[in-house]
Amino acid sequence: MRVACPWKCCVSLEETFFLIWIILILVIAAAGLGLLLAQSQRRLRIMAYELELRQREKKTVFEFLDRIGSNLTAGADGNATMELIVSFAQDATKADAAALFLVEQTSPTLRARIVKGLFPPLHKLSSDKIFAKRKYLADLIMKETIRLGEGVVGKVAASGAGLLIVDVARDSHTADADFGGVDVRDMLLAPLSVRAESLGVLVLVNKQGGGRFNAVDQSLVSAIANQAAVTLDLVRLWRLRAEQQRMEHELELARSFQAMLLPRKTPRFEALELAGFYQPAQEVGGDYYDFIEIDDRSLGIVIADVSGKGIPGALVMAAVRATLHAEARLSRSPKVVLQRVNDQAARDTSDSVFITMTYAVLDLQTGIFRFCRAGHEPVLCCTDGDSEVKSYAPEGIALGVMEGSVFGVTQEQEIQLARGETVLLYTDGVTEAVDRDSFEYGEARVRAGLIAQGHLGPQALLDSIVAGVEKFSAGMPQHDDMTMVALRWRGHPDGALSTAEGAAIEAGDSLGTK
Amino acid sequence: MKNYNLVIHDVAEGDGFRRAEIVGSLDSHTVVAFEQSVQDLVHGGAGTVVLDICNLTYISSAGISALMGLKYKLQQRDEELVLFKPTEKVLRVFKMLGFTSIFRIVDNESAFASPPNR
């Protein structure tokens, strides 16, 4: 069948249909191609937008890091860092108001640390006053605490997931909030967390110029919050380190201060051999020993242990030492001296601080050793060749506890030293040194050491006891100061007082090294 | 042997007194825990606080200081601290310090008011 075509050519009907088919297919293909083009263009636009977003985010974060970095090199100040975080987030999102809430160190609550702009109270305030002035409102918000999980801030801190609230009136999180009379339209909340620990929440309120926060703002704030968390964590660690350094410094100070209290030189006498030993523990205790040359004939010997540690303990000891040195020159009676030291210490120290002390006055002519034991460890004596140690623990009460008459129970004891007799004074840091199984060194070992080594002279005796304790405790940490004083009476060949031997030796030789 | 642990628990409470037991070692390691634990003993208005120390194995000078602090805090509220049944070793420390005259140390329950029902 043939039909006449409009162009007067002769085309069959089949050919016409074929042509129409071809045209149709071409049209569909063109449309598809167009659609594809449009789609890829849209995708390109989105990609460009996202790229711009990432670049903006990157730029913001880099700027932020740069600012934070220069802030940190100026010193790890937590407050300045927080200020910077909040103002940076506020600028980046163009928010009317912003605040940084941080989790408190002592309890699972949040408190606003920085508040900028007219920031609304985000939970029910404990005071219902209306605060017209934003300064008062900010002060109030910074005083209030929010429990984890309470209100929007508490929820973001607890869940670790940020919130974009485009319309506070319609959002389930904020629909019931009254914001203390502050006009709030939209909000942006981002958690600050490191290693799954929630440090706080960054909150932005009301986009400037009546606009609303969007996904771009949210992604920006979340990036800032992430960096801020890392930075605050760093500041926290920094401060911890600084605090540790400060404590180490205080310890060092206490050690050198305490070392100042000890005699710089051990005096030397014809009739007598003397030695002292002091080794501080890791956490400095308050041990003290001293030799006081009262006059040509009388030597004061003291060993003491204050119950406090560190700087406070060393200060108490310094005060006691000063009183003791003054009083020792006014009386030859140990009891009278200690009574006065006690009264002074009871007035000066707090109720729970006490000092144990043994104070003796040795007559360098006669070898008479008079002493009082103010709550201190017993006085041990052993003469060369003896197989037993005499232990003296007359009645006595520690110093600094009670003023006046209570001290009356303290008794004075007198020992006539024999030629070759060694007297040993020690603090409980020696007897209470522990081994790996927490057993104590004990008084029995000290006595055994005195019997075995006493005849070798005070310095050798102390050295051997220290070596014994060190061997016993075998590297276990030393919990308390170890202090000892030993003296050995040589007497006078003809009972007469000889001239004192030359120069004194350095007490430093006998000080233990850590 | 030293045991660096400290457990404090209320044993009984009666008319005008409160009794708590300290088990373990009272030294510089445990003294902070001790001071925190006895806070409510001070604010309890108990009249007499009886510390059962029959299972206190060791006490250092820091531990004695803490007991002294507790004693004075109670004293300021017109309350009294009684130490009940110290071991020989712990009693020796108190004797050495001359503190048997400062602390009220008792060995039998009739020495403090209203014996508790254990």
PDB file of C-alpha atoms in Angstrom, chain A residues 104-279:
ATOM      1  CA  GLU A 104      32.732  18.885  86.954  1.00  0.00           C
ATOM      2  CA  GLN A 105      35.730  16.917  88.190  1.00  0.00           C
ATOM      3  CA  THR A 106      34.144  15.870  91.438  1.00  0.00           C
ATOM      4  CA  SER A 107      30.582  14.973  90.431  1.00  0.00           C
ATOM      5  CA  PRO A 108      28.613  13.901  87.336  1.00  0.00           C
ATOM      6  CA  THR A 109      27.213  17.392  86.809  1.00  0.00           C
ATOM      7  CA  LEU A 110      27.772  20.126  84.254  1.00  0.00           C
ATOM      8  CA  ARG A 111      28.404  23.780  84.918  1.00  0.00           C
ATOM      9  CA  ALA A 112      28.606  26.675  82.455  1.00  0.00           C
ATOM     10  CA  ARG A 113      32.185  27.952  82.478  1.00  0.00           C
ATOM     11  CA  ILE A 114      31.972  30.563  79.728  1.00  0.00           C
ATOM     12  CA  VAL A 115      28.810  32.447  78.747  1.00  0.00           C
ATOM     13  CA  LYS A 116      28.689  34.965  75.900  1.00  0.00           C
ATOM     14  CA  GLY A 117      25.774  37.120  74.708  1.00  0.00           C
ATOM     15  CA  LEU A 118      22.260  36.910  76.088  1.00  0.00           C
ATOM     16  CA  PHE A 119      22.354  33.214  76.887  1.00  0.00           C
ATOM     17  CA  PRO A 120      19.145  31.693  78.258  1.00  0.00           C
ATOM     18  CA  PRO A 121      18.938  29.421  81.296  1.00  0.00           C
ATOM     19  CA  LEU A 122      18.492  25.933  79.829  1.00  0.00           C
ATOM     20  CA  HIS A 123      16.933  24.251  82.818  1.00  0.00           C
ATOM     21  CA  LYS A 124      14.716  25.295  85.670  1.00  0.00           C
ATOM     22  CA  LEU A 125      16.648  27.785  87.782  1.00  0.00           C
ATOM     23  CA  SER A 126      16.642  27.417  91.524  1.00  0.00           C
ATOM     24  CA  SER A 127      15.832  31.127  91.730  1.00  0.00           C
ATOM     25  CA  ASP A 128      12.759  32.528  89.994  1.00  0.00           C
ATOM     26  CA  LYS A 129      13.945  36.130  89.876  1.00  0.00           C
ATOM     27  CA  ILE A 130      13.843  37.815  86.530  1.00  0.00           C
ATOM     28  CA  PHE A 131      17.220  39.009  85.460  1.00  0.00           C
ATOM     29  CA  ALA A 132      17.036  41.988  83.233  1.00  0.00           C
ATOM     30  CA  LYS A 133      20.755  42.493  83.042  1.00  0.00           C
ATOM     31  CA  ARG A 134      22.600  39.891  81.041  1.00  0.00           C
ATOM     32  CA  LYS A 135      25.589  40.053  83.368  1.00  0.00           C
ATOM     33  CA  TYR A 136      23.484  38.885  86.288  1.00  0.00           C
ATOM     34  CA  LEU A 137      21.901  36.203  84.163  1.00  0.00           C
ATOM     35  CA  ALA A 138      25.311  34.935  83.029  1.00  0.00           C
ATOM     36  CA  ASP A 139      26.532  34.907  86.648  1.00  0.00           C
ATOM     37  CA  LEU A 140      23.484  32.919  87.661  1.00  0.00           C
ATOM     38  CA  ILE A 141      23.866  30.392  84.844  1.00  0.00           C
ATOM     39  CA  MET A 142      27.506  29.861  85.751  1.00  0.00           C
ATOM     40  CA  LYS A 143      26.565  29.101  89.349  1.00  0.00           C
ATOM     41  CA  GLU A 144      23.913  26.522  88.509  1.00  0.00           C
ATOM     42  CA  THR A 145      24.772  22.869  87.948  1.00  0.00           C
ATOM     43  CA  ILE A 146      23.035  20.501  85.548  1.00  0.00           C
ATOM     44  CA  ARG A 147      22.968  16.756  86.134  1.00  0.00           C
ATOM     45  CA  LEU A 148      24.083  14.451  83.322  1.00  0.00           C
ATOM     46  CA  GLY A 149      20.907  13.582  81.358  1.00  0.00           C
ATOM     47  CA  GLU A 150      19.009  16.624  82.648  1.00  0.00           C
ATOM     48  CA  GLY A 151      17.663  19.082  80.033  1.00  0.00           C
ATOM     49  CA  VAL A 152      19.101  19.453  76.530  1.00  0.00           C
ATOM     50  CA  VAL A 153      22.640  20.098  77.763  1.00  0.00           C
ATOM     51  CA  GLY A 154      22.576  17.119  80.128  1.00  0.00           C
ATOM     52  CA  LYS A 155      21.161  14.897  77.373  1.00  0.00           C
ATOM     53  CA  VAL A 156      23.824  15.854  74.836  1.00  0.00           C
ATOM     54  CA  ALA A 157      26.560  15.286  77.430  1.00  0.00           C
ATOM     55  CA  ALA A 158      25.115  11.898  78.401  1.00  0.00           C
ATOM     56  CA  SER A 159      24.481  10.627  74.851  1.00  0.00           C
ATOM     57  CA  GLY A 160      27.502  12.181  73.156  1.00  0.00           C
ATOM     58  CA  ALA A 161      25.300  13.065  70.150  1.00  0.00           C
ATOM     59  CA  GLY A 162      24.899  16.665  68.995  1.00  0.00           C
ATOM     60  CA  LEU A 163      21.554  18.407  68.433  1.00  0.00           C
ATOM     61  CA  LEU A 164      20.352  20.893  65.817  1.00  0.00           C
ATOM     62  CA  ILE A 165      17.125  22.499  66.954  1.00  0.00           C
ATOM     63  CA  VAL A 166      15.817  24.653  64.115  1.00  0.00           C
ATOM     64  CA  ASP A 167      12.663  25.696  65.945  1.00  0.00           C
ATOM     65  CA  VAL A 168      12.688  25.389  69.720  1.00  0.00           C
ATOM     66  CA  ALA A 169       8.890  25.721  69.969  1.00  0.00           C
ATOM     67  CA  ARG A 170       8.330  22.647  67.783  1.00  0.00           C
ATOM     68  CA  ASP A 171      11.191  20.471  68.978  1.00  0.00           C
ATOM     69  CA  SER A 172      10.378  17.820  71.584  1.00  0.00           C
ATOM     70  CA  HIS A 173      13.586  18.604  73.511  1.00  0.00           C
ATOM     71  CA  THR A 174      12.695  22.225  74.104  1.00  0.00           C
ATOM     72  CA  ALA A 175       8.935  22.579  73.570  1.00  0.00           C
ATOM     73  CA  ASP A 176       8.277  22.935  77.315  1.00  0.00           C
ATOM     74  CA  ALA A 177      11.237  25.201  78.151  1.00  0.00           C
ATOM     75  CA  ASP A 178      10.592  28.811  79.109  1.00  0.00           C
ATOM     76  CA  PHE A 179      14.277  29.933  78.905  1.00  0.00           C
ATOM     77  CA  GLY A 180      13.850  32.352  81.809  1.00  0.00           C
ATOM     78  CA  GLY A 181      12.147  34.933  79.630  1.00  0.00           C
ATOM     79  CA  VAL A 182      14.913  35.050  77.008  1.00  0.00           C
ATOM     80  CA  ASP A 183      13.668  34.899  73.393  1.00  0.00           C
ATOM     81  CA  VAL A 184      15.069  31.722  71.874  1.00  0.00           C
ATOM     82  CA  ARG A 185      14.420  30.610  68.280  1.00  0.00           C
ATOM     83  CA  ASP A 186      17.015  28.025  67.365  1.00  0.00           C
ATOM     84  CA  MET A 187      19.866  26.175  69.041  1.00  0.00           C
ATOM     85  CA  LEU A 188      22.902  24.145  68.197  1.00  0.00           C
ATOM     86  CA  LEU A 189      24.521  21.749  70.691  1.00  0.00           C
ATOM     87  CA  ALA A 190      27.746  19.801  70.201  1.00  0.00           C
ATOM     88  CA  PRO A 191      29.338  17.395  72.714  1.00  0.00           C
ATOM     89  CA  LEU A 192      33.012  17.653  73.683  1.00  0.00           C
ATOM     90  CA  SER A 193      34.343  14.156  74.194  1.00  0.00           C
ATOM     91  CA  VAL A 194      37.686  12.365  74.197  1.00  0.00           C
ATOM     92  CA  ARG A 195      38.230   8.606  74.454  1.00  0.00           C
ATOM     93  CA  ALA A 196      34.475   8.129  74.941  1.00  0.00           C
ATOM     94  CA  GLU A 197      34.624  10.403  77.998  1.00  0.00           C
ATOM     95  CA  SER A 198      32.245  13.350  77.971  1.00  0.00           C
ATOM     96  CA  LEU A 199      34.043  16.583  78.868  1.00  0.00           C
ATOM     97  CA  GLY A 200      31.211  19.019  78.188  1.00  0.00           C
ATOM     98  CA  VAL A 201      28.835  20.627  75.723  1.00  0.00           C
ATOM     99  CA  LEU A 202      29.193  23.640  73.425  1.00  0.00           C
ATOM    100  CA  VAL A 203      25.881  25.467  72.949  1.00  0.00           C
ATOM    101  CA  LEU A 204      24.986  28.166  70.409  1.00  0.00           C
ATOM    102  CA  VAL A 205      21.730  30.087  70.531  1.00  0.00           C
ATOM    103  CA  ASN A 206      19.878  32.203  67.905  1.00  0.00           C
ATOM    104  CA  LYS A 207      21.486  32.722  64.519  1.00  0.00           C
ATOM    105  CA  GLN A 208      22.153  36.404  63.975  1.00  0.00           C
ATOM    106  CA  GLY A 209      19.848  38.378  61.667  1.00  0.00           C
ATOM    107  CA  GLY A 210      16.842  36.131  62.200  1.00  0.00           C
ATOM    108  CA  GLY A 211      18.147  33.203  60.121  1.00  0.00           C
ATOM    109  CA  ARG A 212      18.260  29.658  61.422  1.00  0.00           C
ATOM    110  CA  PHE A 213      21.186  27.338  62.130  1.00  0.00           C
ATOM    111  CA  ASN A 214      21.599  24.709  59.407  1.00  0.00           C
ATOM    112  CA  ALA A 215      23.544  21.545  58.696  1.00  0.00           C
ATOM    113  CA  VAL A 216      26.578  23.594  57.667  1.00  0.00           C
ATOM    114  CA  ASP A 217      26.679  25.319  61.044  1.00  0.00           C
ATOM    115  CA  GLN A 218      26.202  21.998  62.799  1.00  0.00           C
ATOM    116  CA  SER A 219      29.053  20.367  60.939  1.00  0.00           C
ATOM    117  CA  LEU A 220      31.287  23.391  61.715  1.00  0.00           C
ATOM    118  CA  VAL A 221      30.464  23.414  65.410  1.00  0.00           C
ATOM    119  CA  SER A 222      30.952  19.671  65.662  1.00  0.00           C
ATOM    120  CA  ALA A 223      34.427  20.052  64.112  1.00  0.00           C
ATOM    121  CA  ILE A 224      35.299  22.865  66.529  1.00  0.00           C
ATOM    122  CA  ALA A 225      33.941  20.878  69.482  1.00  0.00           C
ATOM    123  CA  ASN A 226      36.081  17.869  68.534  1.00  0.00           C
ATOM    124  CA  GLN A 227      39.241  19.963  68.457  1.00  0.00           C
ATOM    125  CA  ALA A 228      38.201  21.814  71.603  1.00  0.00           C
ATOM    126  CA  ALA A 229      37.794  18.514  73.480  1.00  0.00           C
ATOM    127  CA  VAL A 230      41.263  17.365  72.495  1.00  0.00           C
ATOM    128  CA  THR A 231      42.698  20.745  73.486  1.00  0.00           C
ATOM    129  CA  LEU A 232      40.952  20.867  76.872  1.00  0.00           C
ATOM    130  CA  ASP A 233      42.106  17.315  77.542  1.00  0.00           C
ATOM    131  CA  LEU A 234      45.640  18.415  76.758  1.00  0.00           C
ATOM    132  CA  VAL A 235      45.337  21.418  79.074  1.00  0.00           C
ATOM    133  CA  ARG A 236      44.046  19.097  81.800  1.00  0.00           C
ATOM    134  CA  LEU A 237      46.992  16.707  81.402  1.00  0.00           C
ATOM    135  CA  TRP A 238      49.346  19.660  81.289  1.00  0.00           C
ATOM    136  CA  ARG A 239      47.996  20.968  84.571  1.00  0.00           C
ATOM    137  CA  LEU A 240      48.223  17.522  86.143  1.00  0.00           C
ATOM    138  CA  ARG A 241      51.875  17.404  85.165  1.00  0.00           C
ATOM    139  CA  ALA A 242      52.457  20.901  86.499  1.00  0.00           C
ATOM    140  CA  GLU A 243      50.798  19.880  89.762  1.00  0.00           C
ATOM    141  CA  GLN A 244      53.032  16.813  89.984  1.00  0.00           C
ATOM    142  CA  GLN A 245      56.070  18.961  89.340  1.00  0.00           C
ATOM    143  CA  ARG A 246      54.911  21.376  92.020  1.00  0.00           C
ATOM    144  CA  MET A 247      54.545  18.524  94.502  1.00  0.00           C
ATOM    145  CA  GLU A 248      57.968  17.156  93.633  1.00  0.00           C
ATOM    146  CA  HIS A 249      59.350  20.628  94.122  1.00  0.00           C
ATOM    147  CA  GLU A 250      57.656  20.881  97.526  1.00  0.00           C
ATOM    148  CA  LEU A 251      59.101  17.504  98.459  1.00  0.00           C
ATOM    149  CA  GLU A 252      62.554  18.635  97.393  1.00  0.00           C
ATOM    150  CA  LEU A 253      62.073  21.810  99.429  1.00  0.00           C
ATOM    151  CA  ALA A 254      60.985  19.819 102.472  1.00  0.00           C
ATOM    152  CA  ARG A 255      64.020  17.559 102.108  1.00  0.00           C
ATOM    153  CA  SER A 256      66.508  20.388 101.894  1.00  0.00           C
ATOM    154  CA  PHE A 257      64.718  22.219 104.696  1.00  0.00           C
ATOM    155  CA  GLN A 258      64.855  19.155 106.881  1.00  0.00           C
ATOM    156  CA  ALA A 259      68.507  18.604 106.051  1.00  0.00           C
ATOM    157  CA  MET A 260      69.129  22.134 107.340  1.00  0.00           C
ATOM    158  CA  LEU A 261      67.783  21.119 110.742  1.00  0.00           C
ATOM    159  CA  LEU A 262      70.331  18.348 111.133  1.00  0.00           C
ATOM    160  CA  PRO A 263      73.767  19.063 112.655  1.00  0.00           C
ATOM    161  CA  ARG A 264      76.236  20.076 109.984  1.00  0.00           C
ATOM    162  CA  LYS A 265      79.083  18.576 111.907  1.00  0.00           C
ATOM    163  CA  THR A 266      79.347  15.800 114.440  1.00  0.00           C
ATOM    164  CA  PRO A 267      81.340  17.172 117.378  1.00  0.00           C
ATOM    165  CA  ARG A 268      84.346  15.170 118.542  1.00  0.00           C
ATOM    166  CA  PHE A 269      85.383  14.488 122.123  1.00  0.00           C
ATOM    167  CA  GLU A 270      88.211  12.621 123.817  1.00  0.00           C
ATOM    168  CA  ALA A 271      85.952  10.658 126.123  1.00  0.00           C
ATOM    169  CA  LEU A 272      83.298   9.880 123.577  1.00  0.00           C
ATOM    170  CA  GLU A 273      82.645   8.578 120.086  1.00  0.00           C
ATOM    171  CA  LEU A 274      79.560   9.885 118.318  1.00  0.00           C
ATOM    172  CA  ALA A 275      77.673   9.205 115.095  1.00  0.00           C
ATOM    173  CA  GLY A 276      74.346  10.159 113.576  1.00  0.00           C
ATOM    174  CA  PHE A 277      72.424   8.795 110.613  1.00  0.00           C
ATOM    175  CA  TYR A 278      69.437  10.167 108.756  1.00  0.00           C
ATOM    176  CA  GLN A 279      67.781   8.865 105.600  1.00  0.00           C
TER     177      GLN A 279
END
